[in-house]
PDB file of C-alpha atoms in Angstrom:
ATOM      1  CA  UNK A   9    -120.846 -19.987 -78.024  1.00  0.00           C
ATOM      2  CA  UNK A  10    -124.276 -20.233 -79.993  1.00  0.00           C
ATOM      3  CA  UNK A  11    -125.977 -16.902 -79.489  1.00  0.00           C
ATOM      4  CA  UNK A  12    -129.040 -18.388 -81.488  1.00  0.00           C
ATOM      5  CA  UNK A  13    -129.862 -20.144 -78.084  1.00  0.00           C
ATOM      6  CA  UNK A  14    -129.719 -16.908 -76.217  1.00  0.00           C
ATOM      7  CA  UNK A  15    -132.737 -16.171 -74.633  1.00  0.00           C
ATOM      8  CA  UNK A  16    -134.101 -12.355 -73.808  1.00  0.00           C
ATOM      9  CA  UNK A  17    -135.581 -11.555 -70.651  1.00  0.00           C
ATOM     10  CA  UNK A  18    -138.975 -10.654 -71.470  1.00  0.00           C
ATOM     11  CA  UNK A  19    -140.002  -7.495 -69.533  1.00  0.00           C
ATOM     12  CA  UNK A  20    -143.588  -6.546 -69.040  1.00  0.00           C
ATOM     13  CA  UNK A  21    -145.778  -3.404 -70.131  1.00  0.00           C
ATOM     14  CA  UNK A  22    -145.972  -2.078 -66.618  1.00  0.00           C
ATOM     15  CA  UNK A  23    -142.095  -3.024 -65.781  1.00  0.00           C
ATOM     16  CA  UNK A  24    -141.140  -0.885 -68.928  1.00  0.00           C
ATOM     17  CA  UNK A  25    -143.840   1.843 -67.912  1.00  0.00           C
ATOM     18  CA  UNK A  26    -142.531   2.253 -64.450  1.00  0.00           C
ATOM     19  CA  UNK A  27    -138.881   2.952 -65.554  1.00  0.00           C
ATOM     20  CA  UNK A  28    -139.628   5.076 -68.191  1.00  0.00           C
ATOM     21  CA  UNK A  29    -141.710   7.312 -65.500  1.00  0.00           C
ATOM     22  CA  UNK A  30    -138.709   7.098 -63.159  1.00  0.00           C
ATOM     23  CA  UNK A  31    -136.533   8.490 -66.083  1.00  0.00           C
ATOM     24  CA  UNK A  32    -138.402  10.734 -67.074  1.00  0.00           C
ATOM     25  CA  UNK A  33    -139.086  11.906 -63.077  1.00  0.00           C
ATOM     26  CA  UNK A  34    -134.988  12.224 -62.968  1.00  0.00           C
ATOM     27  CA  UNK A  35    -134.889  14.289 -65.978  1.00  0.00           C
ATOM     28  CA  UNK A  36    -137.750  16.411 -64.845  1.00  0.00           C
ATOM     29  CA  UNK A  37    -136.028  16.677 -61.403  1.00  0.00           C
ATOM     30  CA  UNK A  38    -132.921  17.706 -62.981  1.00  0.00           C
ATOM     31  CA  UNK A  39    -134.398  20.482 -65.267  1.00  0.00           C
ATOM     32  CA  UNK A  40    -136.364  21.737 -62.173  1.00  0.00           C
ATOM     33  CA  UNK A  41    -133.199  22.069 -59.934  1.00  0.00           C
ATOM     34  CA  UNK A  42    -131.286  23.661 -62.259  1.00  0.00           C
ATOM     35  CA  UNK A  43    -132.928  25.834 -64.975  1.00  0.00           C
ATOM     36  CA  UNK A  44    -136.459  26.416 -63.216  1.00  0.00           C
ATOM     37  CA  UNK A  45    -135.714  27.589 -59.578  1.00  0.00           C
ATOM     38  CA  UNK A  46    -132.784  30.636 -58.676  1.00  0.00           C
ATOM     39  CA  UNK A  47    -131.513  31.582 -55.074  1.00  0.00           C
ATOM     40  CA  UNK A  48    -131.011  34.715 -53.833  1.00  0.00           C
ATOM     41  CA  UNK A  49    -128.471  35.233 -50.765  1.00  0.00           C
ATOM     42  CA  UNK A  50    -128.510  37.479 -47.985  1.00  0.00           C
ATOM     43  CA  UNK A  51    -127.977  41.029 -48.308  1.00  0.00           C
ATOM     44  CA  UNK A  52    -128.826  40.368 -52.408  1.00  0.00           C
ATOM     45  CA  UNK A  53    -131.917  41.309 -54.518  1.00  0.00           C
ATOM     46  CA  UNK A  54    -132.554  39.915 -57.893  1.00  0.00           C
ATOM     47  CA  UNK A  55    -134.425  41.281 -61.390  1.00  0.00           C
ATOM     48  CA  UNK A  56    -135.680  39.355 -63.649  1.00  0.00           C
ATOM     49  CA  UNK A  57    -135.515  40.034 -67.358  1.00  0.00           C
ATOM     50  CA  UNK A  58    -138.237  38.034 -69.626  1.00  0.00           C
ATOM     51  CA  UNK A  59    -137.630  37.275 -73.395  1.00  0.00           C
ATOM     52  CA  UNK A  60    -141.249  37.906 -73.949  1.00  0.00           C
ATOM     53  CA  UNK A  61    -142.392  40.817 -71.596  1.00  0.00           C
ATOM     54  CA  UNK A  62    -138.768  42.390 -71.017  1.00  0.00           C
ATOM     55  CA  UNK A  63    -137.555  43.432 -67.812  1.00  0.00           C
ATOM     56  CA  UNK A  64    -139.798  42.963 -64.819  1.00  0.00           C
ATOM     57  CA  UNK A  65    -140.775  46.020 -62.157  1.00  0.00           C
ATOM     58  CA  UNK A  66    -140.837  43.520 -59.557  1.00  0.00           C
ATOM     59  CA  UNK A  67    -137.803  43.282 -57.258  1.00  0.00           C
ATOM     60  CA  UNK A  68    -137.001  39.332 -55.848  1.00  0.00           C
ATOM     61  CA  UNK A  69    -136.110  39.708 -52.480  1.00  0.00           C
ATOM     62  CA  UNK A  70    -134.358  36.716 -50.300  1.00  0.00           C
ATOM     63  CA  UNK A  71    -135.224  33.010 -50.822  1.00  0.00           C
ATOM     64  CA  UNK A  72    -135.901  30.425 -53.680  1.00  0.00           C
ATOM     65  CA  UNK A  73    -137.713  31.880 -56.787  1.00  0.00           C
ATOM     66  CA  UNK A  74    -139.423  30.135 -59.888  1.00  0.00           C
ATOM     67  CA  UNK A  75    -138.103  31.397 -63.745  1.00  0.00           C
ATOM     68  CA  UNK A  76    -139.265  30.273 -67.057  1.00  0.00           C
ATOM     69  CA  UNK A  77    -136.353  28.467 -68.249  1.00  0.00           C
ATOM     70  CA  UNK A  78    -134.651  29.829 -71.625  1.00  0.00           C
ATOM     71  CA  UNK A  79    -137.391  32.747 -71.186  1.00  0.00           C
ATOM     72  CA  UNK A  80    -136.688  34.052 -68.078  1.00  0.00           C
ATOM     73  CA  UNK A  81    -133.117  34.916 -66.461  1.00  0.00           C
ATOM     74  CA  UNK A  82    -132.434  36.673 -63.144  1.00  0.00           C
ATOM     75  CA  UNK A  83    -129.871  39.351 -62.303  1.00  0.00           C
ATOM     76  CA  UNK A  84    -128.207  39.588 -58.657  1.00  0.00           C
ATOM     77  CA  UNK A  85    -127.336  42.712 -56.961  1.00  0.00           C
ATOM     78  CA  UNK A  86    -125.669  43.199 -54.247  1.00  0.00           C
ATOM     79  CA  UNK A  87    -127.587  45.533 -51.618  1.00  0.00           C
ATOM     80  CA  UNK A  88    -125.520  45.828 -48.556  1.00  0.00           C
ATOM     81  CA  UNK A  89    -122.983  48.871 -47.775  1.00  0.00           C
ATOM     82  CA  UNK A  90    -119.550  48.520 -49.909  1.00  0.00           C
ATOM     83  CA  UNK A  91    -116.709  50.844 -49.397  1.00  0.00           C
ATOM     84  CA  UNK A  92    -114.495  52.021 -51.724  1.00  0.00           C
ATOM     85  CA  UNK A  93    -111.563  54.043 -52.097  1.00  0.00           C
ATOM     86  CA  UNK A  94    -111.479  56.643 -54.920  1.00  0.00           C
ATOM     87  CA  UNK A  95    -108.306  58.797 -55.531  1.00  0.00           C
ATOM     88  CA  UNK A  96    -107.787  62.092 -57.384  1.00  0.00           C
ATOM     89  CA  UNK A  97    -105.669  64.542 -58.432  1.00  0.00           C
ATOM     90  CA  UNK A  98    -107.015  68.089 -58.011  1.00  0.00           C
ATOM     91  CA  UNK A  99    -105.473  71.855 -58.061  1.00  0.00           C
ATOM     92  CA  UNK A 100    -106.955  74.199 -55.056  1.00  0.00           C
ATOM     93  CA  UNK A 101    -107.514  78.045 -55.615  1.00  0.00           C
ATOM     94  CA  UNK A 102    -104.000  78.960 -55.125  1.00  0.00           C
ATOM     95  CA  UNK A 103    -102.945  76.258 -58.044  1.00  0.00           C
ATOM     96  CA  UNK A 104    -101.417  73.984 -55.533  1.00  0.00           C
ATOM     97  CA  UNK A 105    -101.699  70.136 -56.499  1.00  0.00           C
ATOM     98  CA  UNK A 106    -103.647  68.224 -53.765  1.00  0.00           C
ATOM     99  CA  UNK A 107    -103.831  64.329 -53.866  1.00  0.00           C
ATOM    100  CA  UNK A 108    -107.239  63.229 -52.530  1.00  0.00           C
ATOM    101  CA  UNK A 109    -108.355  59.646 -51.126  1.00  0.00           C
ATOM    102  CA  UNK A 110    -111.851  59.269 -50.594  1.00  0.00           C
ATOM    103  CA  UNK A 111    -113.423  56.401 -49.047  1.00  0.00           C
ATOM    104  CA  UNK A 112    -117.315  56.170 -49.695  1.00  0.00           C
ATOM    105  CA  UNK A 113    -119.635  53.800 -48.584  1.00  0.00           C
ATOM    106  CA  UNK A 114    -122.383  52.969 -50.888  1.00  0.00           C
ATOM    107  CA  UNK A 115    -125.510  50.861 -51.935  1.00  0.00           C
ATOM    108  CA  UNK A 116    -127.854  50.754 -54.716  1.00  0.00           C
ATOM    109  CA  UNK A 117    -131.896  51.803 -54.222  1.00  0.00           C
ATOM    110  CA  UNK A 118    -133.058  48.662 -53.912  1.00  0.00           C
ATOM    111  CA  UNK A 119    -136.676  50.015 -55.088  1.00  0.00           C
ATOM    112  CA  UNK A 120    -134.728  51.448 -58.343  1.00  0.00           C
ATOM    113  CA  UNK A 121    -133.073  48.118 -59.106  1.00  0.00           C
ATOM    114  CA  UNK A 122    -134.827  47.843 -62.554  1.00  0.00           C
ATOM    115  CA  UNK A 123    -133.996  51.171 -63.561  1.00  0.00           C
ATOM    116  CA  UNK A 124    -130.346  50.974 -62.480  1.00  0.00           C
ATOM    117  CA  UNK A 125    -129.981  47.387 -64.681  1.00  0.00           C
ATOM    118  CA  UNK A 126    -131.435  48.989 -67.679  1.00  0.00           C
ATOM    119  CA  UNK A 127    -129.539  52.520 -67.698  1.00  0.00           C
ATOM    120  CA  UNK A 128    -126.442  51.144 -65.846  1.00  0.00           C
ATOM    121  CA  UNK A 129    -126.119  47.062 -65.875  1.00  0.00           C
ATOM    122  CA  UNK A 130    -124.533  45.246 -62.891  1.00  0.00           C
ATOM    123  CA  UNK A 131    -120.910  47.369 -62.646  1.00  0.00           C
ATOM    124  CA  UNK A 132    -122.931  50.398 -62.051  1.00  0.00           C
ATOM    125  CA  UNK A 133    -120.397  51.605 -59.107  1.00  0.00           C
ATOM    126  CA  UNK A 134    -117.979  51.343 -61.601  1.00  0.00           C
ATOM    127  CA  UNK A 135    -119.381  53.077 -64.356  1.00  0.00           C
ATOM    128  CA  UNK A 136    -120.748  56.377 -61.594  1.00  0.00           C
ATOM    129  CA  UNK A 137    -118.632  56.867 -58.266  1.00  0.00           C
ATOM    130  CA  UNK A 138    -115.023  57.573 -59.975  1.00  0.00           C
ATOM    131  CA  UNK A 139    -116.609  59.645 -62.116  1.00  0.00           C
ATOM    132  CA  UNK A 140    -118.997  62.122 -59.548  1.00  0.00           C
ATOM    133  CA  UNK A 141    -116.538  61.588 -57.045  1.00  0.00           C
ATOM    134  CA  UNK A 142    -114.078  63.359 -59.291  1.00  0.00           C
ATOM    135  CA  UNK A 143    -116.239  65.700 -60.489  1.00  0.00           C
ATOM    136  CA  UNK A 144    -117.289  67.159 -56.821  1.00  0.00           C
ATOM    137  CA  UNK A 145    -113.412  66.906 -55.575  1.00  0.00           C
ATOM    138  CA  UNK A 146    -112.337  69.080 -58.506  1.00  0.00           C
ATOM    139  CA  UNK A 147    -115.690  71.638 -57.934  1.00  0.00           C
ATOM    140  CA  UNK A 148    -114.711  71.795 -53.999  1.00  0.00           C
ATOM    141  CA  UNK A 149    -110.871  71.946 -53.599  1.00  0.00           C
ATOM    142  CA  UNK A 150    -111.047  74.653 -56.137  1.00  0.00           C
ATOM    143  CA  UNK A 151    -112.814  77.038 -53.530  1.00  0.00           C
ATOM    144  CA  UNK A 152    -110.391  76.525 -51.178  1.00  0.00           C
ATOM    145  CA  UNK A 153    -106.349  77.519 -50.791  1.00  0.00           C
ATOM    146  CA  UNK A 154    -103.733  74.787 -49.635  1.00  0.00           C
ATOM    147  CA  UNK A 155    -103.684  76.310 -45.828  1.00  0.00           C
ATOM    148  CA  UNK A 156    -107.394  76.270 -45.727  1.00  0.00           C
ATOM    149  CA  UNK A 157    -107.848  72.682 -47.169  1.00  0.00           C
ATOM    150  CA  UNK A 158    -105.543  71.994 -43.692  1.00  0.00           C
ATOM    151  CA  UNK A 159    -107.402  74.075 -41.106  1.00  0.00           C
ATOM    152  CA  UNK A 160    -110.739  73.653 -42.696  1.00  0.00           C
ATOM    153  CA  UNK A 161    -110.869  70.101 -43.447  1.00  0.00           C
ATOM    154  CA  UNK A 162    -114.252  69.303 -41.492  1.00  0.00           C
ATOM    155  CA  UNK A 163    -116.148  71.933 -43.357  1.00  0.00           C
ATOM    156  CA  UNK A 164    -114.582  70.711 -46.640  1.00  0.00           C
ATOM    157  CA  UNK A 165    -115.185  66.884 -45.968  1.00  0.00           C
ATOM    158  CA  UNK A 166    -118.834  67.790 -45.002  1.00  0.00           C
ATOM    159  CA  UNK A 167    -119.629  69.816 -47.871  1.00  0.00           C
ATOM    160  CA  UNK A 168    -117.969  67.344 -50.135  1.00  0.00           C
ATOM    161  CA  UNK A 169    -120.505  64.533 -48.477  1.00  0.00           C
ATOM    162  CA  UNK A 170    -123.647  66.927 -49.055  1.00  0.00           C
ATOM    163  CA  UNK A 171    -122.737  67.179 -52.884  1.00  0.00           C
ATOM    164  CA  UNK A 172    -121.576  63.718 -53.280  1.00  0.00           C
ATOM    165  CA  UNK A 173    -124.867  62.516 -51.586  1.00  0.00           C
ATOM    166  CA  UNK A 174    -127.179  64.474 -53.821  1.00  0.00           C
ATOM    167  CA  UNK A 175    -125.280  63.796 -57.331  1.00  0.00           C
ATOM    168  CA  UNK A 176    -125.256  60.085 -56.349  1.00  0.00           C
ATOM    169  CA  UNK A 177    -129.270  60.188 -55.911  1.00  0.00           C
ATOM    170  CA  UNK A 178    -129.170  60.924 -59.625  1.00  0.00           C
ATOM    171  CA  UNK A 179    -128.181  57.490 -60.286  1.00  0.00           C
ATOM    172  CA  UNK A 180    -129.980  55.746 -57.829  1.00  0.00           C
ATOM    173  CA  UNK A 181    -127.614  54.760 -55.179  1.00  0.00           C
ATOM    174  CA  UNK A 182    -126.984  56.055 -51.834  1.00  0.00           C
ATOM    175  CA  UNK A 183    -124.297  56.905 -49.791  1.00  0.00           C
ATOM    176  CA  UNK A 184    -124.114  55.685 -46.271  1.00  0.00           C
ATOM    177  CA  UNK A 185    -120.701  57.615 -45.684  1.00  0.00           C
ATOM    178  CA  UNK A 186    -118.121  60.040 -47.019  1.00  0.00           C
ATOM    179  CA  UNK A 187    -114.406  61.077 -45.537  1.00  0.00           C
ATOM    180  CA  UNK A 188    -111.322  62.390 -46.911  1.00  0.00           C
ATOM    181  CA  UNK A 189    -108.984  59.516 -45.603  1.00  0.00           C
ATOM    182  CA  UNK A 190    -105.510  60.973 -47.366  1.00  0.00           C
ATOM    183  CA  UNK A 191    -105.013  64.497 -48.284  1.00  0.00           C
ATOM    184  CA  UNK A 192    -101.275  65.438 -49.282  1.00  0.00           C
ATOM    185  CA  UNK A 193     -99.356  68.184 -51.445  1.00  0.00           C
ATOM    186  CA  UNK A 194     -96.636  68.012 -53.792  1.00  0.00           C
ATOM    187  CA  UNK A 195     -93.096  67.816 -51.984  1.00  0.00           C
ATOM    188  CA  UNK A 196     -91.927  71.318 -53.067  1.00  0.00           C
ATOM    189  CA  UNK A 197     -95.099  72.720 -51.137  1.00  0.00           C
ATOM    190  CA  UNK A 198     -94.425  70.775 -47.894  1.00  0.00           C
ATOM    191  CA  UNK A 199     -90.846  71.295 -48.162  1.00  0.00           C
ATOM    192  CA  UNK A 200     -92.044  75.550 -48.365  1.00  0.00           C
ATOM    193  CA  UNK A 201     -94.460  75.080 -45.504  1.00  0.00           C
ATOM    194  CA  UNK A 202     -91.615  73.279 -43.257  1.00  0.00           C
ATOM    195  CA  UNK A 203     -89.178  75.984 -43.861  1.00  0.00           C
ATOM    196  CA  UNK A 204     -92.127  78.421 -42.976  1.00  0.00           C
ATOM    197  CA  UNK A 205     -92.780  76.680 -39.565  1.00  0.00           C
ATOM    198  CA  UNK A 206     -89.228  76.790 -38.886  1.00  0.00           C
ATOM    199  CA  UNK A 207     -88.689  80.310 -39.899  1.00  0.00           C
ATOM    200  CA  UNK A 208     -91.657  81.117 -37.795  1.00  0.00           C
ATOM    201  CA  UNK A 209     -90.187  79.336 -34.632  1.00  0.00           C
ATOM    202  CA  UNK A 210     -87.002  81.049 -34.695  1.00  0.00           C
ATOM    203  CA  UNK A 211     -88.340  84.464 -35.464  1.00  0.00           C
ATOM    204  CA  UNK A 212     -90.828  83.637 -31.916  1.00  0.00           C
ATOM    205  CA  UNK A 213     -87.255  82.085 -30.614  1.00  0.00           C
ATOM    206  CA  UNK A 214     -85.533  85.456 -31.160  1.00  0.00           C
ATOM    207  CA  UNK A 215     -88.705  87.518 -30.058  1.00  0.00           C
ATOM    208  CA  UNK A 216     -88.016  85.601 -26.482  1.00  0.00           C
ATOM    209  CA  UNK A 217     -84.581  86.416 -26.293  1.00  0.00           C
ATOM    210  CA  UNK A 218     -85.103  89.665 -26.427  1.00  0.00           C
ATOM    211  CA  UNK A 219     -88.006  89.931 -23.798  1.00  0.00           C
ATOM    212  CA  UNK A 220     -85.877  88.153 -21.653  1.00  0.00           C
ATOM    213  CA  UNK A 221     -83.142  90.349 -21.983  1.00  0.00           C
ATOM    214  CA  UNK A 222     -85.017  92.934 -21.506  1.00  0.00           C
ATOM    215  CA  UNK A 223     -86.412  91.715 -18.306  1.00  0.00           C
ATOM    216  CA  UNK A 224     -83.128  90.901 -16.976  1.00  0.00           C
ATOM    217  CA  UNK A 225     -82.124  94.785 -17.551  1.00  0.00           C
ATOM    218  CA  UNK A 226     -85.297  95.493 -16.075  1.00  0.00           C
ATOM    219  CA  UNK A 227     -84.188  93.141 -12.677  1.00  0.00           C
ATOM    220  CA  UNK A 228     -80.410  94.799 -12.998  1.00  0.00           C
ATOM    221  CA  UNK A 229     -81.752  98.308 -12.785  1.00  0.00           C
ATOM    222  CA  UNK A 230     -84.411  97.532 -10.190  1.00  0.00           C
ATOM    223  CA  UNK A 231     -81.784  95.771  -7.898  1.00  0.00           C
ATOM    224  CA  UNK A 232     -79.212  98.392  -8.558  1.00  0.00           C
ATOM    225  CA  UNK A 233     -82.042 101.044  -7.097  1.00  0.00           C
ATOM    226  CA  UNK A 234     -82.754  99.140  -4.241  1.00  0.00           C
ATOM    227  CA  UNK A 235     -79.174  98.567  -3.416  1.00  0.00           C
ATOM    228  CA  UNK A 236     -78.279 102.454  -3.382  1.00  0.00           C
ATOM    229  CA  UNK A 237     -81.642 103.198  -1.497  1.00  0.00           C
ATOM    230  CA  UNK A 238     -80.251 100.846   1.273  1.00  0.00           C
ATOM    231  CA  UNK A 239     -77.123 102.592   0.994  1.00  0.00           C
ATOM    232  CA  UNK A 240     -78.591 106.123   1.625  1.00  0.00           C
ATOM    233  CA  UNK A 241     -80.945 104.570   4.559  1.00  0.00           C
ATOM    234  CA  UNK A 242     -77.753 103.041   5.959  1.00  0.00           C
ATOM    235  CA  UNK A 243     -76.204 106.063   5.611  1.00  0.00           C
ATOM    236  CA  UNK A 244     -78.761 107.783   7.257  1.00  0.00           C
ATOM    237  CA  UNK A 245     -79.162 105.846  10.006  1.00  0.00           C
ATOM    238  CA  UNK A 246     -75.332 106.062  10.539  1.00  0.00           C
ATOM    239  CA  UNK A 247     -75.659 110.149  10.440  1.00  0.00           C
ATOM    240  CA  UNK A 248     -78.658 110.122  12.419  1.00  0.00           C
ATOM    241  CA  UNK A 249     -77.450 107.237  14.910  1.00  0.00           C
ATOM    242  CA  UNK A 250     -74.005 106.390  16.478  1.00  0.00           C
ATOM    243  CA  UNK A 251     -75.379 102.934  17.587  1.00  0.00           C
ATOM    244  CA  UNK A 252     -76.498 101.527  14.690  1.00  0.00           C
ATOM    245  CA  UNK A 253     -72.911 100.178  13.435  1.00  0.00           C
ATOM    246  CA  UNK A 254     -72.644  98.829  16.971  1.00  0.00           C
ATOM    247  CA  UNK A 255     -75.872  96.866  16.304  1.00  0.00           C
ATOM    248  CA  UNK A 256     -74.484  96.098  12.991  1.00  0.00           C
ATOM    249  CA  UNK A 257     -71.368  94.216  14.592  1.00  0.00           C
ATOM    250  CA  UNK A 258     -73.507  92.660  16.826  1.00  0.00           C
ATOM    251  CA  UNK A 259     -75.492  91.171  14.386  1.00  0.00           C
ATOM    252  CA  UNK A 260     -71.992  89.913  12.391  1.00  0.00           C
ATOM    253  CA  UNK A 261     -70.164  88.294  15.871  1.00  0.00           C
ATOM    254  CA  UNK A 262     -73.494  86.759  15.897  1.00  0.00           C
ATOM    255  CA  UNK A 263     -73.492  85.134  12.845  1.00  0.00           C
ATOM    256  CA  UNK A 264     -69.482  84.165  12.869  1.00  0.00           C
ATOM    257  CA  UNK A 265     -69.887  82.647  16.598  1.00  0.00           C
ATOM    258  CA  UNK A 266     -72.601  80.432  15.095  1.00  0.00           C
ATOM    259  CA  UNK A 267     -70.751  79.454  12.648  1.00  0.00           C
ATOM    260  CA  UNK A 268     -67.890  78.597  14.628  1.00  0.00           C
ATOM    261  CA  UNK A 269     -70.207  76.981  16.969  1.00  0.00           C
ATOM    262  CA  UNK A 270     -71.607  74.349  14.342  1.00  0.00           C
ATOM    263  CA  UNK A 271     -67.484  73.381  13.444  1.00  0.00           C
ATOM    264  CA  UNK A 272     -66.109  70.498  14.631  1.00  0.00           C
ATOM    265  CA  UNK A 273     -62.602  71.947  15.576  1.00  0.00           C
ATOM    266  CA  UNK A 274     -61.921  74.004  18.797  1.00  0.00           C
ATOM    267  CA  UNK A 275     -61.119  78.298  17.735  1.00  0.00           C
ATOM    268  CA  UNK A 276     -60.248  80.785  20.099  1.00  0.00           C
ATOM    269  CA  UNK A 277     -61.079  84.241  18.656  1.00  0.00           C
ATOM    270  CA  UNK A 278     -60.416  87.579  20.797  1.00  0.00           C
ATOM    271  CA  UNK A 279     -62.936  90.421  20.558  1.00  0.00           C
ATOM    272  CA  UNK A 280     -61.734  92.437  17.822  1.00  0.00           C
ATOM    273  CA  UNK A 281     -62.305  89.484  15.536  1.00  0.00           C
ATOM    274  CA  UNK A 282     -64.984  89.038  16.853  1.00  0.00           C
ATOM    275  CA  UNK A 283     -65.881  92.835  16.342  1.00  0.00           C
ATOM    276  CA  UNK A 284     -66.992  93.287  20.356  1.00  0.00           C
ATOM    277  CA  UNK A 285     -64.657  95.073  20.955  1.00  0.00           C
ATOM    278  CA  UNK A 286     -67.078  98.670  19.589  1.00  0.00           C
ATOM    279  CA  UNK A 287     -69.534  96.503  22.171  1.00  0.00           C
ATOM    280  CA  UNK A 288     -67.405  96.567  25.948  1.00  0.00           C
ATOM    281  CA  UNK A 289     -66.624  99.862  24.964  1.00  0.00           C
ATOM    282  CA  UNK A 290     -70.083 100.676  24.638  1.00  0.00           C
ATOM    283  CA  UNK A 291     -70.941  99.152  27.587  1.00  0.00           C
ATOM    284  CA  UNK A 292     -68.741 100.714  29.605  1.00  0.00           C
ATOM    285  CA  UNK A 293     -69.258 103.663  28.605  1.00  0.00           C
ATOM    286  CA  UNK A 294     -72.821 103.103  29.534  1.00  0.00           C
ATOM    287  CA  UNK A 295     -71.626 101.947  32.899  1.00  0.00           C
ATOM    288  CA  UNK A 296     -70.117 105.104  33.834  1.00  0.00           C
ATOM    289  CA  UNK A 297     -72.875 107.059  32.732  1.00  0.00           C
ATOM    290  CA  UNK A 298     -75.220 105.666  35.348  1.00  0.00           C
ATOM    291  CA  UNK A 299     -72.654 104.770  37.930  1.00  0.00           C
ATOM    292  CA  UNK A 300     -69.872 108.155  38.080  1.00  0.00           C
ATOM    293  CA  UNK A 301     -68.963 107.794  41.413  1.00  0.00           C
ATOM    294  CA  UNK A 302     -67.315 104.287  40.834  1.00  0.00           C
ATOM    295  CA  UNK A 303     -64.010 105.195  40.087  1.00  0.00           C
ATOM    296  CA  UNK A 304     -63.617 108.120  42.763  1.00  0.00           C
ATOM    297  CA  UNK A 305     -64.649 104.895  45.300  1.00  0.00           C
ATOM    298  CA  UNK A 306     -61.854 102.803  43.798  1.00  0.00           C
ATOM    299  CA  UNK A 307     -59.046 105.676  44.031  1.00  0.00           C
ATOM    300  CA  UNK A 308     -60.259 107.510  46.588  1.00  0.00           C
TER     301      UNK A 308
END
């Protein structure tokens, strides 16, 4: 092939104009996209630090925002309510070791953004809430003994918040909530309180044995009493009243004929079984009393 006889395509000015401007537009486009314009999320703010004039009051809220490129270059926060779990190890006033777990929920001032990225950068809950959070454990526990950290633990808890709330203000970030989640002794101390509780339950076990024995000697005398005052009323009424063991075998052929009544088998009984035998005699002795001229009649 002869590539003397080759020939060019001959473009014109405005041909060579128009995709030189289109290049160009691309590049521009490009640059524009990516080094000129920043988003900020939801629930974010954003600071913007400038080569030239240093870090900006102004906070960026939501949206699409213009920077300077290679001049300019923003700095995202996160503004919405984080927990986080912070343990420690603390002593209480009676030198018992407590483990803590505190769960905070917290958010930076979003008005004091600037000021928290030029005295604290971006891992500011890093670099303040282990620290304070330690710092007011250790100052409250200490003012209270193991039992009380138990009993009291909504008095503690709230005036753990109230400190925690006003040291974190010092920093610029605020705490939506505070709770002691976890809150446990060493195993010698439990095992000591256990054996306490136990001792304690057997001691109220014993204490109730002993009141009930005492009531039963209370219900044994009391019975016993009543029992010999029935004896000397009986007894009295016997002195004072023939009849009365008449009515009292009465009363007990009563109770064995109804007995024998409610049985299935056929039993003849005669009257001194029956005790009524005391009772014809009684009646006929009764008999003659009203009627004495009965027997002269009969045997003239």
């Amino acid at each position: 092939m002869n590539f003397n006889q080759l020939k060019v395509p001959k473009m014109s000015p405005g041909s060579f104009g128009a995709g030189l401007g289109g290049l160009g537009l691309a590049i521009g486009g490009y640059v524009l996209v990516n080094h000129c314009l920043f988003n900020v999320e939801g629930g974010h703010r954003a600071v913007i630090y400038s080569r030239l004039s240093g870090l900006s009051p102004v906070v960026r809220g939501e949206g699409t925002h213009f920077k300077i490129p290679w001049v300019q270059r923003p700095y995202i926060y996160n503004v919405r309510s984080t927990p986080r779990n912070i343990k420690s190890l603390t002593g209480s006033r009676d030198l018992q070791m407590v483990d803590i777990n505190l769960r905070v929920i917290y958010r930076p001032m979003q008005e004091k953004l600037p000021e928290v990225y030029r005295t604290l950068g971006l891992d500011y809950d890093e670099r303040v809430l282990p620290s304070i959070a330690n710092e007011t454990l250790k100052s409250v526990i200490a003012q209270y003994n193991a039992i009380e950290l138990i009993t009291k633990r909504g008095q503690v808890s709230e005036q753990v918040r109230n400190r925690l709330q006003e040291r974190a203000k010092d920093f610029f970030v605020t705490l939506d909530d505070v709770s002691i989640t976890h809150l446990a002794f060493s195993p010698q101390f439990t095992a000591a309180v256990e054996s306490k509780q136990v001792a304690q339950q057997e001691a109220e076990r014993s204490k109730w044995v002993v009141e009930k024995a005492l009531e039963e000697k209370k219900s044994i005398v009391i019975q016993a009493q009543g029992e010999a005052e029935a004896a000397k009323m009986i007894a009295s009424a016997i002195a004072n009243n023939p009849g009365f063991i008449e009515l009292r075998e009465i009363q007990y052929a009563k109770e064995v004929a109804e007995t024998i009544a409610q049985s299935n088998f056929k039993v003849y009984l005669s009257s001194d079984v029956l005790l009524m035998s005391g009772l014809a005699k009684s009646l006929g002795q009764v008999a003659l009393k009203k009627k004495p001229g009965i027997l002269s009649s009969l045997f003239g």
